Structure formats: C-alpha cells, structure tokens
Coordinates of C-alpha atoms and ligand atoms in Angstrom, one line a residue:
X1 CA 59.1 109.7 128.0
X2 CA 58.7 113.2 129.0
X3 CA 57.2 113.9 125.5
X4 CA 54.5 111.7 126.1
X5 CA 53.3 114.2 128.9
X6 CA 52.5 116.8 126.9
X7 CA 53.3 116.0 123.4
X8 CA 54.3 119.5 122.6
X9 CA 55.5 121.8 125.7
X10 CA 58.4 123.6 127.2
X11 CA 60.3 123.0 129.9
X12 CA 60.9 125.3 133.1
X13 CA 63.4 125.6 136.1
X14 CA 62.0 128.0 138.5
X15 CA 62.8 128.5 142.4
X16 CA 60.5 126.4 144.1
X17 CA 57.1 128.4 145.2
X18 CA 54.2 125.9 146.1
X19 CA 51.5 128.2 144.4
X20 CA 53.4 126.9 140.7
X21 CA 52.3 124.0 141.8
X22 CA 48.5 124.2 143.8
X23 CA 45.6 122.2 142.3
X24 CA 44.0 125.2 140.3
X25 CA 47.9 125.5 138.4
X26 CA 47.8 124.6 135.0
X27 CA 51.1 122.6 135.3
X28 CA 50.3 120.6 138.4
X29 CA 50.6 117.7 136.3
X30 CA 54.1 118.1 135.0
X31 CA 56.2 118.4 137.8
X32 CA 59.7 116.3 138.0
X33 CA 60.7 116.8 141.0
X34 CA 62.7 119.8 143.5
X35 CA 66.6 119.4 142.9
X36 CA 69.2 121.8 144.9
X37 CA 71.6 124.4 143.8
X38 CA 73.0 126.3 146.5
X39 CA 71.1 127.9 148.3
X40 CA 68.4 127.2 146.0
X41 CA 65.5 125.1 145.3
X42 CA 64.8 124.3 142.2
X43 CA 61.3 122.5 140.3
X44 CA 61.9 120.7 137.2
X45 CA 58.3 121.5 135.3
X46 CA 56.6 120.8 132.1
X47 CA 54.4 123.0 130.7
X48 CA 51.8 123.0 128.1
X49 CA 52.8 124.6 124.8
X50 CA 49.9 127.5 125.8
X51 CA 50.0 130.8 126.1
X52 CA 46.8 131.5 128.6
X53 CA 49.1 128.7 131.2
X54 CA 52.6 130.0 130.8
X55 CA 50.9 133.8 131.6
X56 CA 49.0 132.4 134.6
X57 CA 52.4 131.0 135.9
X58 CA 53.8 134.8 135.7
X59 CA 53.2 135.8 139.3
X60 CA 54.8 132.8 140.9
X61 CA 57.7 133.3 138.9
X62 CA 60.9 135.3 138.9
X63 CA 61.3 138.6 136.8
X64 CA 63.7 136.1 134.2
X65 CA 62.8 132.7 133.7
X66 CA 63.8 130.6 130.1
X67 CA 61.0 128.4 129.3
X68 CA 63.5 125.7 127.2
X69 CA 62.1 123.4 124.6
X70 CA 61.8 119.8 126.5
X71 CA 64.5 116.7 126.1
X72 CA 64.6 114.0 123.2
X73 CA 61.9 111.2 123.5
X74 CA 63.3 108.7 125.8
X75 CA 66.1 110.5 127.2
X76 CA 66.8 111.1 130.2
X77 CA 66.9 114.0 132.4
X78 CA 70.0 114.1 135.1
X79 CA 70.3 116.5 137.4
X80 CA 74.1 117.1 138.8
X81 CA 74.9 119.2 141.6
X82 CA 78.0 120.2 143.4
X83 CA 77.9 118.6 147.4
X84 CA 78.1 121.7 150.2
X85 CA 81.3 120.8 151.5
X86 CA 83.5 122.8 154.3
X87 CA 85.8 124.8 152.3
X88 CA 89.4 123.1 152.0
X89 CA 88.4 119.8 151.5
X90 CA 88.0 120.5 147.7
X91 CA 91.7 121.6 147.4
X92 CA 92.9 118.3 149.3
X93 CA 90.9 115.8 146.8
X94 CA 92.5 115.4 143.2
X95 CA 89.6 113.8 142.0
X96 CA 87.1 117.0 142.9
X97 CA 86.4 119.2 139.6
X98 CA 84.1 121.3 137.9
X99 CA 81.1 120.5 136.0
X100 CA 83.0 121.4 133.1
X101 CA 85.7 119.2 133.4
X102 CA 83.1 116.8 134.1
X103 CA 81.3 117.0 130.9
X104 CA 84.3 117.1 128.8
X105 CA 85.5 113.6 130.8
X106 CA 82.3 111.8 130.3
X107 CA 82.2 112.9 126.8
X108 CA 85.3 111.6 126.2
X109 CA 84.6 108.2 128.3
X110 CA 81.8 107.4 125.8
X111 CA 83.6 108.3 122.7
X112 CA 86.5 106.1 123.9
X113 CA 84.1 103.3 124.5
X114 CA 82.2 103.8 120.9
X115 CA 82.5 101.2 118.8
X116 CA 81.7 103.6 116.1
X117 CA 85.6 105.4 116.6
X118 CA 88.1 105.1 113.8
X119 CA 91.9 105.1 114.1
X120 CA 91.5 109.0 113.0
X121 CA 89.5 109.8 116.0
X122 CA 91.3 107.3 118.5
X123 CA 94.3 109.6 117.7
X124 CA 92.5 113.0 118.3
X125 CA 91.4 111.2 121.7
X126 CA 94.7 110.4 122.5
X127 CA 96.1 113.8 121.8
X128 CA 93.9 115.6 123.3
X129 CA 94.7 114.1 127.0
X130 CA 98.0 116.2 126.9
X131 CA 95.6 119.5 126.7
X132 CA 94.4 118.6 130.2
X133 CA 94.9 121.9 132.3
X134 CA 94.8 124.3 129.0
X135 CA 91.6 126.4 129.4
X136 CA 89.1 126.9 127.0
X137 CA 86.0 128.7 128.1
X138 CA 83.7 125.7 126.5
X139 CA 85.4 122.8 126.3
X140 CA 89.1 121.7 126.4
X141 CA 88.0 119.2 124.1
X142 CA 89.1 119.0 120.0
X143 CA 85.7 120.1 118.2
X144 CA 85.3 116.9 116.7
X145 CA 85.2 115.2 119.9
X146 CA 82.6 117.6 121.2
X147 CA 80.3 118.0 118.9
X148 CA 79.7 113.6 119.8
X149 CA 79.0 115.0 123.5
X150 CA 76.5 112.7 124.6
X151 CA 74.3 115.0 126.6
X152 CA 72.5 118.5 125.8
X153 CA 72.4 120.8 128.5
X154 CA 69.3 122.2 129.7
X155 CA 70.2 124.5 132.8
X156 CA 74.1 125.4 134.4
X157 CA 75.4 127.5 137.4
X158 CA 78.9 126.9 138.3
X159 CA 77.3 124.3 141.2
X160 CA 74.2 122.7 139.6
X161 CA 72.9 121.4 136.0
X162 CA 70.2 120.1 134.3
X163 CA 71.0 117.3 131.6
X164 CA 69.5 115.2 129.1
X165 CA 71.4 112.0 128.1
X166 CA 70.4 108.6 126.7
X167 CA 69.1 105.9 129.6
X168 CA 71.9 103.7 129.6
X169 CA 74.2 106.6 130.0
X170 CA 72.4 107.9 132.9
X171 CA 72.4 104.3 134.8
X172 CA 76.2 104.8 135.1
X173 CA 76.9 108.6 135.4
X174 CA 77.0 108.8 139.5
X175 CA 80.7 106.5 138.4
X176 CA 82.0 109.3 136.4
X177 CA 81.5 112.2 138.3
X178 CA 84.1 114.1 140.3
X179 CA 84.3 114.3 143.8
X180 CA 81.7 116.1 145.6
X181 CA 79.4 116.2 142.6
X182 CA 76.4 114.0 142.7
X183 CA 73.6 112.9 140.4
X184 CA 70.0 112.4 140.4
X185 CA 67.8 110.7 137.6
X186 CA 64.6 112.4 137.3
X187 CA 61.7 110.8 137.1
X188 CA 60.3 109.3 134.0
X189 CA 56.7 110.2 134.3
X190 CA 55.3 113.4 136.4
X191 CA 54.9 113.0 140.1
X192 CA 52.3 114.6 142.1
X193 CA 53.5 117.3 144.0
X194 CA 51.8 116.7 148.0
X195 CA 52.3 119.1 150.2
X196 CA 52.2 118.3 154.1
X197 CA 49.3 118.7 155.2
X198 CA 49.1 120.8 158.8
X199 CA 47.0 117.9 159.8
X200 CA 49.8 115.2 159.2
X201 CA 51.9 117.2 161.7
X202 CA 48.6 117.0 164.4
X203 CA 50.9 114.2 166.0
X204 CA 54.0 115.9 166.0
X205 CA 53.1 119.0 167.2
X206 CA 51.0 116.9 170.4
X207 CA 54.2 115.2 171.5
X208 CA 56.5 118.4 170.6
X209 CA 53.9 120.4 172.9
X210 CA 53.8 117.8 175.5
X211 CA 57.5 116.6 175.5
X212 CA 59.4 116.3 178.5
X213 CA 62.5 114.1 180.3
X214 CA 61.5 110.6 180.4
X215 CA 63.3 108.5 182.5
X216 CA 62.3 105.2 181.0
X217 CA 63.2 106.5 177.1
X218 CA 66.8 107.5 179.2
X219 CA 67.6 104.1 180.2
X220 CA 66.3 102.4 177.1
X221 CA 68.6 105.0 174.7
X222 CA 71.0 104.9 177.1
X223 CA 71.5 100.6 176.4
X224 CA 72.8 101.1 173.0
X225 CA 75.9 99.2 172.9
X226 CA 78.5 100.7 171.5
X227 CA 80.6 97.9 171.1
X228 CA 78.4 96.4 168.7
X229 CA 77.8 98.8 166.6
X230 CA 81.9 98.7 166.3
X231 CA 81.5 94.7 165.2
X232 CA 78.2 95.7 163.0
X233 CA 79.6 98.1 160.7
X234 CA 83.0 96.2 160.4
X235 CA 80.4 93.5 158.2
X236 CA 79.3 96.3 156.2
X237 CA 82.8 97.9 155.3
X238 CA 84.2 94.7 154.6
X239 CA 86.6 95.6 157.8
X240 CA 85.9 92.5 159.2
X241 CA 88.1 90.5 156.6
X242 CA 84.5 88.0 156.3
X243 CA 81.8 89.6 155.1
X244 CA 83.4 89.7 151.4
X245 CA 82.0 93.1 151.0
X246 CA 84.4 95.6 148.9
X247 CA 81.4 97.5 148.1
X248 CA 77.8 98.3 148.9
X249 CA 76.5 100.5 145.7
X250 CA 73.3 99.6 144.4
X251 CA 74.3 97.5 141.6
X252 CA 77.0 95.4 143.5
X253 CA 77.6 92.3 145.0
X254 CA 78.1 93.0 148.3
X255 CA 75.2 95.6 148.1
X256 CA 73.2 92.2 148.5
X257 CA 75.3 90.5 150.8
X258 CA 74.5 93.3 153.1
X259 CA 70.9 93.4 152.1
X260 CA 70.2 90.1 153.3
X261 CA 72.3 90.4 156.5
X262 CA 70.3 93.4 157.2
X263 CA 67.3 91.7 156.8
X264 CA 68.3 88.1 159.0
X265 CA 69.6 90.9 162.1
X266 CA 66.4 93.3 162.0
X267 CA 64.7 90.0 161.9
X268 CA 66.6 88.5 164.9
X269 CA 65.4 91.4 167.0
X270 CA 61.7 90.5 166.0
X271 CA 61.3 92.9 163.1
X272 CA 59.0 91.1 160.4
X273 CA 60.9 92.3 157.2
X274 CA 61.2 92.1 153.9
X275 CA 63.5 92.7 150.5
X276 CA 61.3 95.8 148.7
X277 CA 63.0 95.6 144.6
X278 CA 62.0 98.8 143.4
X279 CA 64.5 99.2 139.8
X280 CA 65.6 96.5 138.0
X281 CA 69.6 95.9 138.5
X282 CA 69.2 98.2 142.1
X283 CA 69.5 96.1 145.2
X284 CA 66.3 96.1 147.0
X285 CA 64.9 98.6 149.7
X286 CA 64.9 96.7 153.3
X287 CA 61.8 97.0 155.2
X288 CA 61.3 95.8 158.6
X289 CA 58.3 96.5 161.0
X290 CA 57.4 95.9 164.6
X291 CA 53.2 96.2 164.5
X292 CA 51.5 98.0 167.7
X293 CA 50.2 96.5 170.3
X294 CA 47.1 98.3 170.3
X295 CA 44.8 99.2 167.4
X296 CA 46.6 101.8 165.1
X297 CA 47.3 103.0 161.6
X298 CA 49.9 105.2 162.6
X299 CA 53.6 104.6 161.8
X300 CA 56.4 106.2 163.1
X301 CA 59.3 105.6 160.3
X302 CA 63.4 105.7 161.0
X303 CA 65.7 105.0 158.1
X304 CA 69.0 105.3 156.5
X305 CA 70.6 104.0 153.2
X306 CA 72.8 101.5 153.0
X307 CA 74.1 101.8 149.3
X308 CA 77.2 103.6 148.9
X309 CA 79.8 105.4 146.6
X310 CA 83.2 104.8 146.3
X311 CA 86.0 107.3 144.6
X312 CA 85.9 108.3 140.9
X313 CA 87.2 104.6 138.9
X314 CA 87.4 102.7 142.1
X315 CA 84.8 99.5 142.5
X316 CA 86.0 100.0 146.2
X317 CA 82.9 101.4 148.3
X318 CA 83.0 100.7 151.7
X319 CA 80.9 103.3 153.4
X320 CA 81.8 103.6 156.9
X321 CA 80.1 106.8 156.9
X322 CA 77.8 107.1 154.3
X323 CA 75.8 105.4 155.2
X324 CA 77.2 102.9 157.3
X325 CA 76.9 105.2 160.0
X326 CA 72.9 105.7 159.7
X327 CA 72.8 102.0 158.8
X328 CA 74.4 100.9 162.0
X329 CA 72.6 103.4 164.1
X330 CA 68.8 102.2 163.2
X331 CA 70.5 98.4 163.8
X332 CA 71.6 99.2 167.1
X333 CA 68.0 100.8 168.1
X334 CA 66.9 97.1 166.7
X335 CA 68.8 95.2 169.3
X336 CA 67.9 97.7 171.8
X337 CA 64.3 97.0 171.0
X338 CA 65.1 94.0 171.4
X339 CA 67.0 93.4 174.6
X340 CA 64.9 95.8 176.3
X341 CA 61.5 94.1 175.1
X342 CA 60.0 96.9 173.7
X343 CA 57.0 97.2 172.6
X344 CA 55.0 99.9 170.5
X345 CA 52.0 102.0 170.8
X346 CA 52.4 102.9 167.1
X347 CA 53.7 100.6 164.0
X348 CA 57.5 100.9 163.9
X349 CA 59.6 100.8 160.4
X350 CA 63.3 100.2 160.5
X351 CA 64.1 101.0 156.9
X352 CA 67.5 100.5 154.8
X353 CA 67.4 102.2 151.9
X354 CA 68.8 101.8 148.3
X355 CA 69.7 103.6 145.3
X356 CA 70.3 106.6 147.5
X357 CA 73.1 107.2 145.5
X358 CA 71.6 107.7 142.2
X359 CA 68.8 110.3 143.5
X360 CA 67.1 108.7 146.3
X361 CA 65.3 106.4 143.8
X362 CA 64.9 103.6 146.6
X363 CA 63.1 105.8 149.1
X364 CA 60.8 107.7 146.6
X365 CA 59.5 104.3 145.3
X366 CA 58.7 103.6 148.8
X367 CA 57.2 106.6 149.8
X368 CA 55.2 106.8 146.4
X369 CA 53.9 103.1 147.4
X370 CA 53.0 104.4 150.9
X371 CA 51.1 107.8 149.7
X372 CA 48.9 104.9 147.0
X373 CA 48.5 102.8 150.4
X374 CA 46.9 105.8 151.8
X375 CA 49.7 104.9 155.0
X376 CA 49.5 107.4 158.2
X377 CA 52.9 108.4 158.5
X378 CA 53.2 110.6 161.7
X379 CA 57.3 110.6 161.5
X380 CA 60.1 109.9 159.4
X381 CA 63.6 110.6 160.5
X382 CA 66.5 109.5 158.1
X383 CA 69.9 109.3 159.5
X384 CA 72.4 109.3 156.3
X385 CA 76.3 109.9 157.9
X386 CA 76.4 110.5 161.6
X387 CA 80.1 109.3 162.7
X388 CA 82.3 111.6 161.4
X389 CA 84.1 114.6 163.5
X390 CA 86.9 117.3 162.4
X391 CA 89.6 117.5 164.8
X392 CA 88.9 120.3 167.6
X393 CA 85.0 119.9 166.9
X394 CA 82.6 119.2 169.8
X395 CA 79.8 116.2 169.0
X396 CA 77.4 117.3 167.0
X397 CA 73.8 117.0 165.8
X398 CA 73.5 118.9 162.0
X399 CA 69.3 119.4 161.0
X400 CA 68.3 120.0 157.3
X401 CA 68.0 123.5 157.0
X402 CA 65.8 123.8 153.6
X403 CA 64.4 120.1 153.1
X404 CA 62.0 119.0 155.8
X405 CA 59.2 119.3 158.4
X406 CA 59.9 122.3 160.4
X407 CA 58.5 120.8 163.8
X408 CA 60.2 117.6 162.8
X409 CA 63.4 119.2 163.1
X410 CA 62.5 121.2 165.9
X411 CA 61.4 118.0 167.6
X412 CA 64.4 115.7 167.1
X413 CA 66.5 119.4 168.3
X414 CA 64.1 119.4 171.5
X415 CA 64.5 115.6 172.3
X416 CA 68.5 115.8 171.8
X417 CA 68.7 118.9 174.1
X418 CA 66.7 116.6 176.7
X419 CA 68.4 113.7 176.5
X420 CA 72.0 114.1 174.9
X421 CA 72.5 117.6 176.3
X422 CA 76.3 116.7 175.4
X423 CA 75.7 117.3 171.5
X424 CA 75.7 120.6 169.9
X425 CA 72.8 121.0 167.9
X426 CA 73.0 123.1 164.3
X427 CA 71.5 123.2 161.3
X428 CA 73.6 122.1 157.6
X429 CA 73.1 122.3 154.7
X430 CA 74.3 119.0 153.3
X431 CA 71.7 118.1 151.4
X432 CA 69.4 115.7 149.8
X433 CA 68.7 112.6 152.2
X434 CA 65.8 110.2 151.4
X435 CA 64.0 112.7 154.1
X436 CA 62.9 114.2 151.2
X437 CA 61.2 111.3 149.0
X438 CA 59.2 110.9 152.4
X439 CA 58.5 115.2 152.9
X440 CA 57.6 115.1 148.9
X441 CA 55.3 112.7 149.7
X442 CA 53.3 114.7 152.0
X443 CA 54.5 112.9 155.4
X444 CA 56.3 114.5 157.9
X445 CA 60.2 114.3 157.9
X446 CA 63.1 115.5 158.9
X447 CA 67.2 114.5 158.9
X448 CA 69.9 113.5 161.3
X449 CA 73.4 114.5 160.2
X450 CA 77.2 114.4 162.0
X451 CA 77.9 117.9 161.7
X452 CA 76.1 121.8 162.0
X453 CA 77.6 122.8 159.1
X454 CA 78.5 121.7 155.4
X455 CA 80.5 118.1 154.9
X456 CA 83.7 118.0 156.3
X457 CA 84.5 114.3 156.2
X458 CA 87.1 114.2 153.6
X459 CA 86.8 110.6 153.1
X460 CA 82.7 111.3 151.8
X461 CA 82.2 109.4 148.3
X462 CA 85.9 107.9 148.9
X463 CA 87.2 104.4 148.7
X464 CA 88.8 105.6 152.0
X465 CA 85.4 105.7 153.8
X466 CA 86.2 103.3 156.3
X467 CA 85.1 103.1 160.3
X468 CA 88.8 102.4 161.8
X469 CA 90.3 106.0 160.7
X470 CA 90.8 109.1 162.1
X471 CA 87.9 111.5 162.7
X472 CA 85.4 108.3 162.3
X473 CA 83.9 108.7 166.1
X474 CA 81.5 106.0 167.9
X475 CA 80.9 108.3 170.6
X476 CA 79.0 110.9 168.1
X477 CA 77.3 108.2 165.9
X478 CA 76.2 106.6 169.7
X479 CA 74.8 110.3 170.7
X480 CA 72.6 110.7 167.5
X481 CA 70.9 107.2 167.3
X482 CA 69.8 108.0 170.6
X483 CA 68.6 110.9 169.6
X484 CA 66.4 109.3 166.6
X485 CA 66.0 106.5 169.2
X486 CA 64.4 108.8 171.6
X487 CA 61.9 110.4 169.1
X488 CA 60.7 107.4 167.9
X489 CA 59.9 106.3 171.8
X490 CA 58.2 109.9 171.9
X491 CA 56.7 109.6 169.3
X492 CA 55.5 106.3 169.1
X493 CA 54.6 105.8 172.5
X494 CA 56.1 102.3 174.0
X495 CA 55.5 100.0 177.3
X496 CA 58.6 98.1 179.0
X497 CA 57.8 94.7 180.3
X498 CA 56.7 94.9 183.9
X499 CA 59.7 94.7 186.4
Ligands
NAG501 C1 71.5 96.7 178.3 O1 70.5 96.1 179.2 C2 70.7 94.7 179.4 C3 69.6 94.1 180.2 O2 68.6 95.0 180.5 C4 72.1 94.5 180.1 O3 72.3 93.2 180.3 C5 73.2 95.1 179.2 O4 74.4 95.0 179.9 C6 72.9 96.5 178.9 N1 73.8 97.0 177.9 C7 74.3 98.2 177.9 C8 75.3 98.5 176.8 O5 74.0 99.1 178.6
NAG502 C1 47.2 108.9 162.1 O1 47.5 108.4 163.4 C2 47.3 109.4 164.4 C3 47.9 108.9 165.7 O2 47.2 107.7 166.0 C4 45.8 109.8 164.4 O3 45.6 110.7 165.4 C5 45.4 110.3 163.1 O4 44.0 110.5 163.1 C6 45.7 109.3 162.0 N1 45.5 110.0 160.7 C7 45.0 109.4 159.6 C8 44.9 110.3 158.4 O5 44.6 108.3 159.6
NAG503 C1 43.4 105.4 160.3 O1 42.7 105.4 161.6 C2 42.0 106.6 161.8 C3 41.5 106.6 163.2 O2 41.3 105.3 163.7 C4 40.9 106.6 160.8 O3 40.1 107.8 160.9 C5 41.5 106.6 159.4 O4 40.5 106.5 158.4 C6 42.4 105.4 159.2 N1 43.2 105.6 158.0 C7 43.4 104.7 157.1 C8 44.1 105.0 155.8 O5 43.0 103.5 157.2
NAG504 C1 63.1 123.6 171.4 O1 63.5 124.1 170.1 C2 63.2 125.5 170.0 C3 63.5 125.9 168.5 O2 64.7 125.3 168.1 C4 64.0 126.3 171.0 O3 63.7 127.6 170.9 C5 63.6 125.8 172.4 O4 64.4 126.4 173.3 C6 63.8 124.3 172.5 N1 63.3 123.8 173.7 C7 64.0 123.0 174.5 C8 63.4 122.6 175.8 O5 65.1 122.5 174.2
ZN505 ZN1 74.5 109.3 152.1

C-alpha cells in the first residue's frame, strides 16, 4: 500500500521538525504518522525517489539520517516501542523483555503455527527452546529458523522499532509482545499532517485568561459519586460476577458487551449516542453528545478508551485501570450532568474509545472524520488510567509532557490547582493517549494521567488489572474527573436549572 504512494521512493525516520512537513515540503504528502522513542519524536515519511526533494529536506534534518528503501507491497508497517515505566517494575514482571527477545518469540510463534513446517524443523523448534537465556548478539534463534522471520526491520534503538510484517500478522502482534512494549499499525495510506492552528486555541486561551473559582462548577464537580463509580467499573472488570466480561480488547466479546452498556448509561443521562465501527473485527468507537442550548458549532470533547490489554497469552483483560479508570470517570461526569440538570453553552462529547490498544486506530478514525466534517473542536481532554497510586505517593495529576496543546495542559493544571488544590500536579511522560489522534488532527488537546512521572502501576497491560487491589485508589480517580469535569464546565460554558 505504501508503494502505491510513490511507486518508487525511500523511506525516512527523522525527529519530528514541522518545517519537513509545511505545505511548500516536497514530502508533505507522505507522512505516516509521529511515533515515540524516548525522549524522541519520531515521523515516519515517504519520499520521492528525487534528488532535488531529498536535498531540500537537508536543513530540517539531522547531520545522519538513512533514507531506507520502503516496505513490501501490502505489508504492513508496525511500530513497537518500549512503555516509560518507573524503574523496578521491569525487574518484578517475568513477562517484560527486550525487543530482541521479542522478535526472536514472534518469529518462532509463526513458524510453530506454519503449516508449511516439517518434522525436521518442528525438531529444530523444539530444541531450540532449551537455548533460551544463551546470548547471541542477533538472534538466539537456529539460522534456519531465522532466516523465516516474518518481519524486516526498518529502524531499532534498544526502546523503539520500525517493522514491516504481513497484515494478518500485524492484526495480532499487540498479543505477542512483552510487557511494557506496545504496538502501533501505521497507517495504510498518507495522512495529512495539520498543525494547530493558533486560532483553534482563540477559545482556550479566552477561558485560560479569564479563569477563575467558580462556585457553581465546585458544587456540580463536587457531586460525583464515588460510590458509583465503585459499582460502574465492577461491570467493566467483570468484578461484579454479572457483566460476563473477562475481557474488553477490541476484538472481544465483552469489548461489546461493554460497548453497548456504555452506550444505554451515557444514554440514560440524556446523551444522544451512537456505536461509531471504524475497522472491521474492532469494536466500535462510542459517541455520545449533549447539543447546546444556544446556537453553536463549537464542541468541547472529553474521552477515554475503553479497550484493554491483558498479560502476554492470557485472554484475561480486565482493565481496571487502563482504561477503566478514564472510562468510569467521563461516566460519572454523565450522571453528574445528569442529576444536576446541566445544560451546555457548547456541544458536549462523551467519547469511549476503541482500538487504543493497537495504535489509537479508534480515535484517529474519529478525529480524521471530524477534520473532513470541518468540526470546531475547541477542547479535547483524554483521560486514559487515572486510579492508580504507589504506596507513600500523594494524589496526583500527570500532564503529557511532549504530545499536546501547551495551553491545554496548562489549562486543565490551572483548573485542578483551583478546584482540587489536594492533587499534585506534574508532567509524565507516559505516552501516547488518543490526545494525540485529536492534536494530529489540528484540534486542541491535552491528557489526564494518575501519576507525575513514568508508569508505576505494575498491574498496567496485566490480567491483574483489576479495581479491588492495592494501590487502585477511588479517591485519585474522583480528584481527576473533576478536574476534566471542571474544564469542560469552563470551557463549555453551562446554566444550572433555576433554584
Ligand atoms: C448530588 O446532588 C443530588 C441533588 O442535587 C443529591 O441528592 C445527591 O446526594 C448528591 N450526591 C453527591 C454524591 O453529592
Ligand atoms: C469555534 O467556536 C468558537 C466558540 O464559539 C468560536 O469563537 C469560533 O469562531 C469557532 N471557530 C470556527 C472555525 O468555526
Ligand atoms: C461555525 O460558526 C462560526 C461562527 O458562528 C462560523 O464563522 C463558522 O463558519 C462555522 N463553522 C462551520 C464549520 O460551520
Ligand atoms: C497556571 O499554570 C502556570 C503554568 O503551569 C503557572 O505558572 C501558574 O502559576 C498557574 N496559575 C494558577 C492560578 O494556578
Ligand atoms: Zn490506556
């Protein structure tokens, strides 16, 4: 698919740099995408096969950059990338391992699974289990297993990669990865690469400039109930013994159990909503919208993802946290809408996301559909795992340190200090929300997370990740879905029925 871009080009990995990509660049029309390694921003380009562009690029581009020939026709491109997680928790998790060991695992999954194998190879398979733990500096693996990997590698750092593998392959990879290593399918075709425009942020800046303690937005955030956000994210877990969810990952059963249970309670607090497919086999996006009272284009967006991942070979996927948590919190601000009557200067969206997992594929559909629309987005705030909290640590509000809206951020940081003075409020740089399908997109956006610092949940992309455990905390998931709460009321502007 990429081929069909340009039929012959390269492809390049360069730190992001927004000139590589202005309208007068001659590859404005082959970029894949900004993927994280590190510290690092990446953009996955193609290029012309042309001298005069590649030279043009030259300024915006470090001293030593590969320009690498592009992937097979109708492969697909992956990119896998090692989570920012607090040092430790790596150590305690035998399923966490390097890309390596990774490759050498996946390669061995499919040749397992070939129908192609012959009693030879099934032996060479078998025997080379036992090597586990002997170090090669390739691959662990006997050569004739290797050389039927089923991926070529286009880019590696010890914490990020670029691959190419066939589609089906790809569909599946996020189940094969170690722990703390997630993937994300590039797109097939190009995307167009929309910077926010300083007039987008007109809005945030005005209620930034002009915010200040409103008693009203305190006693409406203040009427979360805690107590059902306990029962609500018991359905979602499967805790509850009733709901029959084992696991919510996109391609699962109980992934559209919770889908429509999401829907019928948003709609219950007089949300109009609606099931959003975006990939075939992927269990839709959730949509739900309360329209303004007064005559407006401009919507004020608050999200989270409800898809989750379990451990490595476990169907098990409750995620309590991820993103249970963020789940929970926009369907408590629903009920609170609710009981409290309010009612909206701006279009509201309450939106559970899917396919989050896989590389936010549920949000940049929807974001990609809203940009065609033409939609005046003035805020977007995801909230993907606020409940978790290391013993000793005080609450906490953690904001996206590379990927976002800078007065976003500094918006949802001014509102918490306002109105939940009690959480401490840091930046992390746990990465990758479906903030930034929205910020890709040319809207404004920004991220809620449960910690000012890197991951330290250690049940994150476990079978574990349920809400009755230790270190899962109600009080901290209550203190940031105010704080989204009480952004959107700033943002939005809102009336109370008359007393
Ligand atoms: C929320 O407000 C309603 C009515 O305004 C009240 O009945 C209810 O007890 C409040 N709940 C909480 C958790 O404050
Ligand atoms: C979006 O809505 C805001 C707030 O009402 C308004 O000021 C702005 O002009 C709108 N922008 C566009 C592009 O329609
Ligand atoms: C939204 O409304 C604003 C102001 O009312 C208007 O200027 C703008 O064209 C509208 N945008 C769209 C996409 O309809
Ligand atoms: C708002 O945020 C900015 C930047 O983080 C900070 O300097 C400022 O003190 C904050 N203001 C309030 C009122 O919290
Ligand atoms: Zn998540």
């Amino acid at each position: 698919m990429l081929a069909n871009a340009f039929p012959v080009g390269l492809l390049l990995i360069a730190p992001f740099n927004p000139a590589l990509l202005a309208q007068d660049s001659c590859v404005k029309n082959g970029f894949y995408g900004n993927y994280r390694d590190g510290d690092t921003m990446y953009s996955v380009i193609t290029t012309p096969w042309d001298h005069d562009c590649t030279y043009s690029l030259k300024p915006h581009l470090p001293q030593v950059v590969e320009f690498l020939p592009l992937p097979e026709e109708g492969s697909q491109l992956v990119w896998l990338e090692e989570d920012v997680i607090e040092d430790g928790l790596r150590e305690m998790n035998e399923l966490s391992g390097t890309l390596d060991q990774f490759l050498d695992s996946f390669t061995m999954h499919w040749a397992k699974q070939s129908q192609y194998n012959t009693p030879s190879q099934q032996a060479v398979l078998g025997a080379s289990s036992a090597h586990h733990g002997t170090h090669h500096s390739i691959s662990r693996l006997p050569l004739e297993v290797w050389e039927q990997r089923p991926y070529t590698v286009h880019y590696q750092s010890p914490s990020a990669a670029l691959v190419s593998i066939s589609a089906d392959k790809a569909q599946t990879i996020d189940t094969l990865l170690p722990a703390y290593w997630k993937s994300t399918l590039l797109p097939r075709e190009p995307i167009s690469y929309q910077p926010v425009p300083s007039a987008s942020v007109n809005h945030v800046r005005e209620v930034l400039h002009n915010l200040k303690f409103n008693p009203d937005i305190a006693s409406v955030v203040n009427n979360i109930s805690i107590a059902q956000m306990k029962n609500d994210i018991r359905f979602l877990t499967g805790e509850d013994g009733k709901s029959g969810i084992v696991s919510r990952h996109s391609f699962s059963t109980g992934a559209r159990t919770a889908a429509k249970w999401l829907k019928e309670r948003f709609e219950d607090t007089g949300a109009t909503c609606e099931l959003k497919p975006f990939l075939t086999g992927f269990t839709p996006n959730v949509v739900c919208r309360y329209p303004a009272i007064i005559e407006t284009n401009a919507t004020v967006l608050l999200s989270a993802h409800y898809d989750s991942r379990g451990s490595f070979g476990s169907t098990r996927a409750p995620g309590g946290d991820d993103d249970g948590s963020g789940t929970t919190g926009i369907l408590s601000i629903a009920r609170t809408i609710a009981r409290k009557g309010v009612k909206f200067h701006s279009n509201v969206e309450l939106v559970a996301f899917a396919g989050e997992e896989q590389g936010l594929l549920g949000s940049k559909a929807y974001a990609r559909e809203l940009r065609a629309a033409g939609a005046n987005i003035t805020l977007m705030i995801q909230a993907d795992m606020l409940a978790y909290r290391a013993p000793g640590e005080p609450l906490q509000l953690g904001l996206p340190d590379l990927i976002g809206t800078p007065e976003a951020t500094q918006l949802v940081g001014n509102v918490s200090g306002i109105y939940v003075p009690e959480l401490h409020v840091g930046f992390t740089p746990a990465c990758c929300s479906d903030h930034q399908s929205f910020h890709e997109q040319g809207f404004p956006a920004t991220q809620v997370f449960e910690r000012a610092g890197p991951i330290a949940d250690p049940m994150y992309h476990n079978s574990g990740d349920l809400s009755d455990r230790e270190g899962y905390d109600f009080e901290q998931l209550l203190a940031i879905a105010k704080v989204q709460f009480a952004t959107l009321l700033h943002t939005a502007g809102f009336e109370l029925p008359s007393k």
